[in-house]
Coordinates of C-alpha atoms in Angstrom, one line a residue:
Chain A
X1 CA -7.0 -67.5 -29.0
X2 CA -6.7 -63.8 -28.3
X3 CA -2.8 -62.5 -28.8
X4 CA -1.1 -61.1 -26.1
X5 CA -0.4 -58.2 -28.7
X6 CA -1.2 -57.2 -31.8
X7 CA -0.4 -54.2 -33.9
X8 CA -1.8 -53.3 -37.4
X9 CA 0.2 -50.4 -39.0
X10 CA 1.2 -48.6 -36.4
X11 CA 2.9 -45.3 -37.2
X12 CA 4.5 -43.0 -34.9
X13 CA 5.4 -39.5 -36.2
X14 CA 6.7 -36.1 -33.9
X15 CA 6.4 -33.1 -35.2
X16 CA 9.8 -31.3 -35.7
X17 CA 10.7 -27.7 -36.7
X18 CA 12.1 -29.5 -39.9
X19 CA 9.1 -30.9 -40.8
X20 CA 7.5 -34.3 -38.8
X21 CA 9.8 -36.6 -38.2
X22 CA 7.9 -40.7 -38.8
X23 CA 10.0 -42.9 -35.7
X24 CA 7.5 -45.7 -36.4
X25 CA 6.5 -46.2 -39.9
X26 CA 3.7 -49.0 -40.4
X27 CA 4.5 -51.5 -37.9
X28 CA 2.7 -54.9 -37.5
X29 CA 2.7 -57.1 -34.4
X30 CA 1.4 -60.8 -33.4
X31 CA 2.7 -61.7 -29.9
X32 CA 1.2 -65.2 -29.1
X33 CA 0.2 -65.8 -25.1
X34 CA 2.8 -67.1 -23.4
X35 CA 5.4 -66.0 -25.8
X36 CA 8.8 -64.4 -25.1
X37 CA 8.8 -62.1 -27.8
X38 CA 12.2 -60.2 -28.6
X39 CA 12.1 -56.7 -30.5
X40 CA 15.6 -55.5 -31.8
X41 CA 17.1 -52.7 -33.4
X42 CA 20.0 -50.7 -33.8
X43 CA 19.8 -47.2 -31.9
X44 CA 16.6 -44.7 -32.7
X45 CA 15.1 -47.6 -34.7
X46 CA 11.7 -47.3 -33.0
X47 CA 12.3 -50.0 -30.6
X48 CA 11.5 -47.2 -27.2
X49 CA 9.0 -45.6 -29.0
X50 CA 6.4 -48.8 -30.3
X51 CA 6.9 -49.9 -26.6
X52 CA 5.6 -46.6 -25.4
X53 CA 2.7 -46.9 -28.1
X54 CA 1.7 -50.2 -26.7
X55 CA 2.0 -49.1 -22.7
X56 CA -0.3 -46.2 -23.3
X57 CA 2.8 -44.0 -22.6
X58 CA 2.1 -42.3 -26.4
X59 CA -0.5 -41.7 -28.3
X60 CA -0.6 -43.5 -31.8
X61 CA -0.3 -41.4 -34.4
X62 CA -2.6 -44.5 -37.4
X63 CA -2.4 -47.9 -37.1
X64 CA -4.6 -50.0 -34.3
X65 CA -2.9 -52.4 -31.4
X66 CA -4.4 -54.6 -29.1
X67 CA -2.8 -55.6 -26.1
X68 CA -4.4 -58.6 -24.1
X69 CA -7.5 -58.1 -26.7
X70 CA -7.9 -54.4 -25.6
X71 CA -7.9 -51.8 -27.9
X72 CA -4.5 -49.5 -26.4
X73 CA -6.0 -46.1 -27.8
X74 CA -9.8 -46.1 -27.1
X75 CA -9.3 -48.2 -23.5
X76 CA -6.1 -47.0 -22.3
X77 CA -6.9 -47.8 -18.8
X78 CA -8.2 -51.3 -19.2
X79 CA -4.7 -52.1 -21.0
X80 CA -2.9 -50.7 -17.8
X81 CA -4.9 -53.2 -15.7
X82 CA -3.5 -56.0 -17.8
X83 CA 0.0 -55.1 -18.6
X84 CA 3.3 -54.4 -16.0
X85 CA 5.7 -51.9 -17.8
X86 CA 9.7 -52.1 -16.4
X87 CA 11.0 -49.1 -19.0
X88 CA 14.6 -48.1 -19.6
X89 CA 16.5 -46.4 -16.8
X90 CA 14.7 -48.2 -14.2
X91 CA 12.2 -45.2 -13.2
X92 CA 12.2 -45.4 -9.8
X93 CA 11.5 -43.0 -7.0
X94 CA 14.9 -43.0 -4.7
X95 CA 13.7 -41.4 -1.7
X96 CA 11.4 -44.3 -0.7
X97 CA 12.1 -47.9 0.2
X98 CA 12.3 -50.6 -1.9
X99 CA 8.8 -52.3 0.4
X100 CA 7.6 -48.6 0.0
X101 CA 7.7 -48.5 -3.6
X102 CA 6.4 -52.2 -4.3
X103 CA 3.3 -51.6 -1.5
X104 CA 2.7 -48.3 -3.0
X105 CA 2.0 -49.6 -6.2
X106 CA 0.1 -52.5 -5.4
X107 CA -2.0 -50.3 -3.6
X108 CA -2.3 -48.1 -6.5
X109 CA -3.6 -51.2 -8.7
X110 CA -6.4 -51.6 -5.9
X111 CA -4.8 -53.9 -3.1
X112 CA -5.9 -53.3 0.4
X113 CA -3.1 -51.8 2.8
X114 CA -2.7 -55.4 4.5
X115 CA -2.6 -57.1 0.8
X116 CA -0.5 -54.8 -0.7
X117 CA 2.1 -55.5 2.0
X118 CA 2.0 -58.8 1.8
X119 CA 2.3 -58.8 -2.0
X120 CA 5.3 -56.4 -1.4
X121 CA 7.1 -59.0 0.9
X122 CA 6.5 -61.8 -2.1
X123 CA 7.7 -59.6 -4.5
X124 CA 11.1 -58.6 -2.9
X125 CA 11.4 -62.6 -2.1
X126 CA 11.0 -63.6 -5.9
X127 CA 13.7 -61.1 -6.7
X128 CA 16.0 -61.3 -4.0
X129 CA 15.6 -57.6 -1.9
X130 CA 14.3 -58.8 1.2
X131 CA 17.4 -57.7 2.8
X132 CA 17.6 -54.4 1.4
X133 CA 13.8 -54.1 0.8
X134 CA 13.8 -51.1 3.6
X135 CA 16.7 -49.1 2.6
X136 CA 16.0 -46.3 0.3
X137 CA 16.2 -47.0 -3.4
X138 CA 18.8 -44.2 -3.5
X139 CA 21.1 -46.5 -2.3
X140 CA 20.5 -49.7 -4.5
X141 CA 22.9 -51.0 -7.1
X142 CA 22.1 -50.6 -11.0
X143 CA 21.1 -54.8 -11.1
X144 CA 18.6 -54.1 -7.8
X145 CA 17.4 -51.1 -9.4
X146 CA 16.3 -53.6 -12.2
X147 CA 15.3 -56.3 -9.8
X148 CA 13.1 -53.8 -7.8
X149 CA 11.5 -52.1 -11.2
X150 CA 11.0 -55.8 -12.2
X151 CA 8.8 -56.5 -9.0
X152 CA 7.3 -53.4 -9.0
X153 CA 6.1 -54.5 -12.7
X154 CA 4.8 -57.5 -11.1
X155 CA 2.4 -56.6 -8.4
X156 CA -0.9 -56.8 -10.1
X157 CA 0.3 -60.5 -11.7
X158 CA 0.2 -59.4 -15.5
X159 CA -1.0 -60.5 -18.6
X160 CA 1.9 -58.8 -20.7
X161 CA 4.9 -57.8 -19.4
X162 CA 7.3 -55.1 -21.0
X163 CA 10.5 -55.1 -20.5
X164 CA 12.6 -51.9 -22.0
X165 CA 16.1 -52.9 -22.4
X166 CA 16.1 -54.4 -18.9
X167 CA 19.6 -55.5 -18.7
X168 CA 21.6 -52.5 -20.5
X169 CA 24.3 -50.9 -18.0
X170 CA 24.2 -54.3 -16.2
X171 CA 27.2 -56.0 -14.9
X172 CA 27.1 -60.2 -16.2
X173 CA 26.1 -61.5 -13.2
X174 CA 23.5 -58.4 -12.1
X175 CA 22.2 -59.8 -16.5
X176 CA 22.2 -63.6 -15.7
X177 CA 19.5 -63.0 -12.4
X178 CA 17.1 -60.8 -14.8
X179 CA 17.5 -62.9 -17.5
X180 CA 16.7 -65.5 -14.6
X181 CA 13.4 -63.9 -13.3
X182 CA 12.3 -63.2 -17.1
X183 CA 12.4 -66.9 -17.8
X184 CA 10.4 -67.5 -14.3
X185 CA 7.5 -65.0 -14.9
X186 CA 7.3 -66.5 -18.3
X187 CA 7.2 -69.8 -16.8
X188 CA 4.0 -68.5 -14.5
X189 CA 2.1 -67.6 -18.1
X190 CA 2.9 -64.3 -18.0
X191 CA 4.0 -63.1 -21.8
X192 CA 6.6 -61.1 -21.8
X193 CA 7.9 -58.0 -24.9
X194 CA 11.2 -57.7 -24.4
X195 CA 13.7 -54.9 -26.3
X196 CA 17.4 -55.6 -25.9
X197 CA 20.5 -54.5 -27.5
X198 CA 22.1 -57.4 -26.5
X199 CA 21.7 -60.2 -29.4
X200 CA 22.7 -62.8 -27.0
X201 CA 19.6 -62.1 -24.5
X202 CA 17.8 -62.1 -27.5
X203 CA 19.6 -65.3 -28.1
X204 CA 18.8 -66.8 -24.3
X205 CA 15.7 -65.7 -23.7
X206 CA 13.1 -65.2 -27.0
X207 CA 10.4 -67.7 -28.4
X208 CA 10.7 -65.0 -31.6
X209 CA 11.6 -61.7 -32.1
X210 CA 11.6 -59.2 -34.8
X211 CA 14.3 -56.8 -36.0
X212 CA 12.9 -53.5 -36.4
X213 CA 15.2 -50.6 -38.3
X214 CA 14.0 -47.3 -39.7
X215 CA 10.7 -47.5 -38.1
X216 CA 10.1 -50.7 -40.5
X217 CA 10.1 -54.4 -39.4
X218 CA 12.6 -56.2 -41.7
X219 CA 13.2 -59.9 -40.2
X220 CA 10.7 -61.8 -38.0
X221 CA 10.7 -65.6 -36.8
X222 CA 12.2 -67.7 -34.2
X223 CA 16.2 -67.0 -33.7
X224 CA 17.2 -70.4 -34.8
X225 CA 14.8 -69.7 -37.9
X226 CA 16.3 -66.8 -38.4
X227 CA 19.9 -68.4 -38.3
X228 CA 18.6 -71.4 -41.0
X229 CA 17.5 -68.7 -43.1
X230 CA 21.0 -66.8 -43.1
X231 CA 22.7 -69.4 -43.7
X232 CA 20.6 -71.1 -46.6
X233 CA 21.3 -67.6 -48.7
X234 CA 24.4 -67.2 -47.7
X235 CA 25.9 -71.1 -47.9
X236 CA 27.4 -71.5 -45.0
X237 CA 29.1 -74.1 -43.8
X238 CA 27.7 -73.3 -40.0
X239 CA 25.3 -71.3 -38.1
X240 CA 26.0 -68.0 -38.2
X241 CA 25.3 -65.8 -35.0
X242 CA 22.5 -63.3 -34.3
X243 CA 24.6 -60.7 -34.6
X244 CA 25.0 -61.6 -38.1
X245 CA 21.7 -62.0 -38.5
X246 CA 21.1 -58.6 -37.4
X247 CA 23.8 -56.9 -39.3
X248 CA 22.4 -58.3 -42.7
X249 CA 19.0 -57.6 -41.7
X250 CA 19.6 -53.9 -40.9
X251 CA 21.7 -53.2 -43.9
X252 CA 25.2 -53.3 -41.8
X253 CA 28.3 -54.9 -42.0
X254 CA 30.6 -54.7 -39.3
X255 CA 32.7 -52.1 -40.5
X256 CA 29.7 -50.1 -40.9
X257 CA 28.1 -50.9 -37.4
X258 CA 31.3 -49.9 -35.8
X259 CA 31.7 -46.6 -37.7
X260 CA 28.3 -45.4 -39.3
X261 CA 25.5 -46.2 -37.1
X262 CA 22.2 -44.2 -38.2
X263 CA 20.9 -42.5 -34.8
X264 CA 17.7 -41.4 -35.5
X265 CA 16.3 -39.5 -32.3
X266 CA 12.5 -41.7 -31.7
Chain B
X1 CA -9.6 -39.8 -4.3
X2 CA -7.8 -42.7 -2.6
X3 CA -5.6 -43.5 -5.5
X4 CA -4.6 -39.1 -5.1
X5 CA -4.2 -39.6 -1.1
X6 CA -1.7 -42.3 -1.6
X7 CA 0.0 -40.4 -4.2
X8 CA 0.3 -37.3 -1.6
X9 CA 1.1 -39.2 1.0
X10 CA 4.1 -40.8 -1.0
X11 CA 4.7 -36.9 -1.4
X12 CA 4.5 -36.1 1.8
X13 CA 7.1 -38.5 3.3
X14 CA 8.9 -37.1 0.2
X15 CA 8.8 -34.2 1.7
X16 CA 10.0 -35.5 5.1
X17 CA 13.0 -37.1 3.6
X18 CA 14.7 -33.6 2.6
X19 CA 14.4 -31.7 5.4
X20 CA 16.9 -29.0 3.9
X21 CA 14.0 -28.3 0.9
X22 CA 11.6 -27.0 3.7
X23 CA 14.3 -24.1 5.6
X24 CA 14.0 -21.6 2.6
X25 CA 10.6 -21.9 3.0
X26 CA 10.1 -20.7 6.1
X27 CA 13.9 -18.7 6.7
X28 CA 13.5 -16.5 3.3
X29 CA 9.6 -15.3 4.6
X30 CA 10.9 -14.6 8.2
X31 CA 14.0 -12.9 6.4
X32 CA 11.5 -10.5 4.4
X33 CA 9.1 -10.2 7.4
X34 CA 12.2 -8.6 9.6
X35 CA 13.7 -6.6 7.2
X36 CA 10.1 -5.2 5.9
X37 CA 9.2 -4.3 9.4
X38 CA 13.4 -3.0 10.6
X39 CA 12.8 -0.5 7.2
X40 CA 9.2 0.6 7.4
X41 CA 8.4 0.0 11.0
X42 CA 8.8 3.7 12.3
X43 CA 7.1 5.4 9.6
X44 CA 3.7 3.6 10.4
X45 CA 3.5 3.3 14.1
X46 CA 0.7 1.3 15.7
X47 CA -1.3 4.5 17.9
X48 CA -1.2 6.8 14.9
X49 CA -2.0 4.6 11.7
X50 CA -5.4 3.8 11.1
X51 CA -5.0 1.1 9.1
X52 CA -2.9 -1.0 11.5
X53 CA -6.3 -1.0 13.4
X54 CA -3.9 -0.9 16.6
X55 CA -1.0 -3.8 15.9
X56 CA 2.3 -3.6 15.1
X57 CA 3.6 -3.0 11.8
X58 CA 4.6 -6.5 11.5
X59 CA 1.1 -7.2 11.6
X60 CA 0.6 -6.1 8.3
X61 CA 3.2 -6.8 6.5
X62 CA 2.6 -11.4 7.7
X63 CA 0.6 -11.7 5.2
X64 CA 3.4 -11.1 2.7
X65 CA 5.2 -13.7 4.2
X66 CA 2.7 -16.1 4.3
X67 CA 1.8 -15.8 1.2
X68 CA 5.9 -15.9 0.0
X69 CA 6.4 -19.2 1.9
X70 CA 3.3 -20.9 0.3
X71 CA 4.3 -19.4 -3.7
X72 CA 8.1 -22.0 -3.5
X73 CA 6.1 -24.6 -5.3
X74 CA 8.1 -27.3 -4.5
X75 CA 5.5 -30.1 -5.3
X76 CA 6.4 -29.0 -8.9
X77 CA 10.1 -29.7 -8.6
X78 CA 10.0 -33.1 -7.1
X79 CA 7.6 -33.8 -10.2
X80 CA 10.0 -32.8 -12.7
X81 CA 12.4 -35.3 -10.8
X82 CA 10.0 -37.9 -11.3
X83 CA 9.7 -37.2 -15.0
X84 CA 13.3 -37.2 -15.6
X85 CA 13.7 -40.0 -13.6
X86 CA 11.5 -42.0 -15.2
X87 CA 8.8 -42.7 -12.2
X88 CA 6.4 -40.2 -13.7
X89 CA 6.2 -42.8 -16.7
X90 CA 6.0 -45.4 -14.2
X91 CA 2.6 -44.1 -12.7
X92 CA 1.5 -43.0 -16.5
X93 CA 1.4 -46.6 -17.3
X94 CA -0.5 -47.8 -14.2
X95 CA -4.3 -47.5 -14.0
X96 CA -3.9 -44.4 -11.9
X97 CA -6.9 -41.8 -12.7
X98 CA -5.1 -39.2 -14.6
X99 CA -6.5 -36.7 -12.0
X100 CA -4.7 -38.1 -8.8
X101 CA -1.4 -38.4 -10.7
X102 CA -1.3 -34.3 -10.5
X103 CA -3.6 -33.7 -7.6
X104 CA -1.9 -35.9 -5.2
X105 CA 1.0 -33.7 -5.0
X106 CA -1.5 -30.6 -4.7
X107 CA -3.2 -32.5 -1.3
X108 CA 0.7 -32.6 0.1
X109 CA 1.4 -29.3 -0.8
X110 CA -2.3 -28.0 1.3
X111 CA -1.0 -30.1 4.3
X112 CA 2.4 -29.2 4.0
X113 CA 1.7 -25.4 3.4
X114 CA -1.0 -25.9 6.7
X115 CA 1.8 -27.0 8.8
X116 CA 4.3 -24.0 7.4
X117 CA 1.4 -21.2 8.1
X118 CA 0.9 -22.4 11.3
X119 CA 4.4 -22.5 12.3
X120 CA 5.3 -18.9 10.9
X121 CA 2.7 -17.0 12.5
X122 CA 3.4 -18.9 16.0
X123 CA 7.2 -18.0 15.3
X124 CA 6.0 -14.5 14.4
X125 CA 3.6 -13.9 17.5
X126 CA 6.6 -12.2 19.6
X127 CA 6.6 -9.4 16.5
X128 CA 3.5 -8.2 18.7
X129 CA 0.9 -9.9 16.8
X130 CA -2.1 -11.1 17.3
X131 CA -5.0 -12.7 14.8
X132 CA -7.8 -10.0 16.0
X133 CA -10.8 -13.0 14.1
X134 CA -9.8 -15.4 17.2
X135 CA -9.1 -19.1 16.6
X136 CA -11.6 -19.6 13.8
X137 CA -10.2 -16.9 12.0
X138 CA -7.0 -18.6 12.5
X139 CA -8.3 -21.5 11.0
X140 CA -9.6 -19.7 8.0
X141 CA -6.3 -18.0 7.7
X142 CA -4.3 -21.7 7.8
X143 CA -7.2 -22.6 4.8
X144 CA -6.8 -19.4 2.5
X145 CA -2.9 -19.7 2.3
X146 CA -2.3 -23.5 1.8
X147 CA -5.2 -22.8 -1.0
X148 CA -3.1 -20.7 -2.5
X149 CA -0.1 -23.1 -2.3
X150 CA -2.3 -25.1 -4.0
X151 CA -3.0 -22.9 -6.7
X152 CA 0.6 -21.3 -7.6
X153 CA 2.2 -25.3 -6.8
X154 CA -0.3 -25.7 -9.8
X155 CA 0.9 -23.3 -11.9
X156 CA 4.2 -24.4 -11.6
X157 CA 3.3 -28.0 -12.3
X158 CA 1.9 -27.1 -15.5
X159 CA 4.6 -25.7 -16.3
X160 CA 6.8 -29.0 -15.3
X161 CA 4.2 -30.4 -17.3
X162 CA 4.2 -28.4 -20.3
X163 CA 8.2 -28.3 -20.3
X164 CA 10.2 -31.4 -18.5
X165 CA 12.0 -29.4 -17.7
X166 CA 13.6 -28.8 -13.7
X167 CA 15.1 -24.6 -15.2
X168 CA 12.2 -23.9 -16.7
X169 CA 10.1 -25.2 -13.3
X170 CA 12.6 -23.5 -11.2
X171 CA 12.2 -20.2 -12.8
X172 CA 8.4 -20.3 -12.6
X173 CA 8.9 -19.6 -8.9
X174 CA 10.6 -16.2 -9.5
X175 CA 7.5 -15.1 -11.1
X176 CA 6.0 -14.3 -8.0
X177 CA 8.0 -12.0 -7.1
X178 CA 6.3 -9.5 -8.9
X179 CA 2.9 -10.2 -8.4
X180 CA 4.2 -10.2 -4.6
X181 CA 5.4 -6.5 -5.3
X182 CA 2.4 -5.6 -7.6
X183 CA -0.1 -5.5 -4.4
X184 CA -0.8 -3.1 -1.3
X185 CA 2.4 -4.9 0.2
X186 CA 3.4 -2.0 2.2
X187 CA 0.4 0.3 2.5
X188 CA -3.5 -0.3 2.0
X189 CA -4.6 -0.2 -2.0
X190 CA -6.0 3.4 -1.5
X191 CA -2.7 4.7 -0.1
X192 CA -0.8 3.4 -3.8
X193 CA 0.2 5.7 -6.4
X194 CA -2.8 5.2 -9.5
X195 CA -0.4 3.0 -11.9
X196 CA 0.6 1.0 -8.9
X197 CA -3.5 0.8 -7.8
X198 CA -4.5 -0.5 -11.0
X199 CA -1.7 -3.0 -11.3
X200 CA -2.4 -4.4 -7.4
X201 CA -6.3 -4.2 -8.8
X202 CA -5.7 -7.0 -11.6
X203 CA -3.4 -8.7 -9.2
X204 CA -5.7 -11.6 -8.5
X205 CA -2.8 -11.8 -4.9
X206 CA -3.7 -8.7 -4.2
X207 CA -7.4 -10.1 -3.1
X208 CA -5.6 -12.8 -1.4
X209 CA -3.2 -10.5 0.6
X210 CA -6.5 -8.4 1.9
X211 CA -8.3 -11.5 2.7
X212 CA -4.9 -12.7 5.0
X213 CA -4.7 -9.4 6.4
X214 CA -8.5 -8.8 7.0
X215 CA -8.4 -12.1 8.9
X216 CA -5.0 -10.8 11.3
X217 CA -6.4 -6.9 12.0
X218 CA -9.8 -7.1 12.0
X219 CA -12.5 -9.2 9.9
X220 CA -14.3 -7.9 7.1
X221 CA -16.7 -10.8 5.7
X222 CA -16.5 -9.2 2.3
X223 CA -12.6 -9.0 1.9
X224 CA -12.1 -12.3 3.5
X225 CA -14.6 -14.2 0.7
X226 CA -13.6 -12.3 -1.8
X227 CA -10.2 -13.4 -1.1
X228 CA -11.7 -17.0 -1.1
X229 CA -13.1 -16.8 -4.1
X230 CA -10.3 -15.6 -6.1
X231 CA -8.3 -18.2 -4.8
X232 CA -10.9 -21.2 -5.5
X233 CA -11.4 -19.8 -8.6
X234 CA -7.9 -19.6 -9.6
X235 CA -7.2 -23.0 -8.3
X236 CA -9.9 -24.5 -10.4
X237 CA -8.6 -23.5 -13.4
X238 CA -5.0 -24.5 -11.9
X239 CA -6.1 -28.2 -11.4
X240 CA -8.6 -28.5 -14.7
X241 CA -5.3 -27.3 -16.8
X242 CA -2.8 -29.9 -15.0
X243 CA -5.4 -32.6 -15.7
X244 CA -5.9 -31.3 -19.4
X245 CA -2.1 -31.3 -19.4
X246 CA -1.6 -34.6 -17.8
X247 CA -4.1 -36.5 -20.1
X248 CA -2.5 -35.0 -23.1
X249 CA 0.9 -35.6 -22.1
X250 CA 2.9 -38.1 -24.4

């Protein structure tokens, strides 16, 4: 079965007046269909940048990934017929409509006019912005912001969905409805590449996920795995959390986390 | 093409939505066109200077305007809001051809430009002008300055392009202030000082101010497509370097 995304050393480096500076260093990805696949890291780990890698957004500096079986570098475009991309910050345009932005983008993956509408109206249904669908996105709360990026993501039903921190900035409730639309779109077959900083989403929401940190994956498998694991080496007498998990994985202990976190600019 | 119509269409009701971007553009040209006129008016009176072929000052001195209200390039500003804001990314990931993500904005900016023309030289009609090449002339006029909105609203998105950033974008409108000045702005090319002559002479809107003003006093085919061609020409390159820029972009 083809994976929803692979990656075979994928590097990452930007030049820098100090020399270049490597942000992804040799990564390697296997994403099964269908999966819910959760990619941590602590700040400037090289989360944001592999995304961009694999959603066309940057060029890859070695290394080969496939996404949906399509090679990302030599067929950009066929990649961004099979893939919906919600990045950080919600990037939306806040002078148009909610239905405006949602029918403009449909249209721009190739719906008819009439289509594209009616796609629109489904799309602010599934995420709740019917209401506010034709109010300017100016006005919109952070969590509809996220809502409307998410249906915007969705117009052209994708194989692979990316999903760029989706719930950071979020109020709990505004978290619970994403993390309640990611579990849905999954549920429709759709595969979904998630980054979080939040170990519980990770937690809630992920088949597997991998722990990336200095540009280098250090822990992969399933987050109950992953918990076994810890707690086999370290014999203890319960599961530890994922936050523990992450902190030995990275290198950090809490003291550390809280005082000395690396920020590397990727 | 219909991928770049939605995009400047999108851009257009952009446009729409902030009324208060489009007043500069058409209050700062009128401002220039009166004060030009209130300061040099008397010395070049209609009956006595031959090259006003019998209009008003103000005649000669639209062009100038026109060609200030279509060099604000604000298609490139609302561009580096989109790549701050994270849209521009948006549309980068989509299976949008690379060429209608920076020549949508460029189709808005000909429309938009079209409608500001019009509206200044109807606005500027009581100055005692008159376009002498008739309604088709008109037309051409309407044509050869929204091409060269095109064209500078291109160089400016380059460099929104090239930088990110909305300073840097800003600042690339100031630049034409000086090719403005370094033309026959306020007398014909042979009536300059040498320096000034050969300066307007590599001023590529120098050949677009003749072909503005040929079309308002009195036709000549030859100014007029020169004027055309310079501005084509230039707006070529304009477009082939945002798509180089846009398909390079990372």
């Amino acid at each position: 079965m083809t994976l929803a995304i692979e990656a075979v050393g994928l590097v990452k480096t930007f030049p820098s007046k100090g020399g270049d500076v490597e942000a992804v260093r040799g990564v390697d990805l296997a994403v099964e269909q269908g999966e819910v696949f959760g990619f941590l890291g602590p700040n400037g780990a090289g989360k944001t940048t592999t995304v961009r890698m694999l959603t066309t957004l940057l060029s890859i500096t070695s290394g080969v990934a496939r996404v949906a079986g399509v090679d990302v570098a030599s067929d950009p475009d066929a990649v961004r017929r099979k893939i919906g991309v919600a990045l950080q910050e919600a990037g939306l345009d806040p002078r148009q409509t909610g239905r405006e932005l949602v029918t403009l983008q449909a249209q721009l993956f190739g719906l008819a006019p009439a289509a594209a509408r009616d796609r629109a109206q489904s799309l602010l249904e599934l995420v709740d912005l019917v209401d506010a669908g034709d109010r300017r996105i100016k006005g919109y709360s952070g969590g509809m912001k996220r809502r409307l990026d998410l249906a915007s993501a969705l117009v052209h039903q994708p194989d692979v969905l990316f999903l760029d921190e989706p719930t950071t900035g979020l109020d709990p409730a505004s978290r619970l409805t994403v993390w309640d639309e990611v579990r849905r779109i999954n549920a429709e077959g759709t595969s979904v590449f998630l980054t979080t900083q939040y170990l519980e989403e990770a937690d809630q929401l992920c088949d597997r996920l991998a722990i990336i940190d200095g540009g280098r994956i250090v822990l992969e498998g399933t987050p109950a795995s992953l918990k076994a694991s810890l707690r086999r080496r370290r014999g203890l007498d319960h599961d530890p959390t994922l936050d523990e998990v992450f902190l030995e994985a990275t290198g950090r202990t809490r003291i550390r986390a809280a005082g000395d976190v690396e920020q590397v600019q990727a | 093409m219909n991928q770049a119509l939605l995009l400047g269409r999108r851009a257009l009701r952009e446009t729409l939505r902030t009324p208060e971007s489009l007043a500069p553009t058409l209050l700062i040209p009128l401002f220039f066109l009166i004060v030009n006129v209130g300061q040099a008016g008397k010395i070049f009176p209609a009956s006595s200077t031959g090259f006003l072929k019998g209009q008003s000052y103000a005649a000669f001195q639209l062009p100038s305007s026109l060609l200030l209200a279509a060099s604000f390039g604000t298609a490139a500003l609302y561009l580096v809001e989109d790549i701050e804001g994270g849209y521009f990314d948006k549309l980068r990931a989509a299976p949008i051809g690379r060429t209608a993500l920076v020549v949508g904005r460029l189709f808005a900016e000909a429309v938009k430009s079209v409608i500001l023309t019009a509206v200044l030289i109807l606005i500027s009609l009581p100055f005692g002008i008159r376009v002498a090449s008739g309604i088709f002339g008109f037309l051409l006029l309407l044509v050869l300055a929204s091409a060269w909105a095109v064209t500078y609203a291109g160089f400016m998105q380059l460099i929104a392009l090239k930088t990110r950033s909305a300073a840097a974008t800003n600042s690339g409108s100031l630049l034409f202030f000086p090719l403005l000045f370094l033309t026959p702005n306020f007398v014909p090319r042979s009536l300059l000082t040498r320096p000034m002559e050969i300066a307007a002479t590599f001023n590529p809107v120098t050949y677009i101010m003749e072909g503005l003003r040929s079309l308002i006093l009195g036709a000549d085919a030859t100014v007029v497509a020169r004027g055309f061609a310079v501005v084509l020409g230039l707006g070529a390159v304009m477009v082939i370097l945002n798509v180089r820029a846009v398909r390079s972009y990372d």
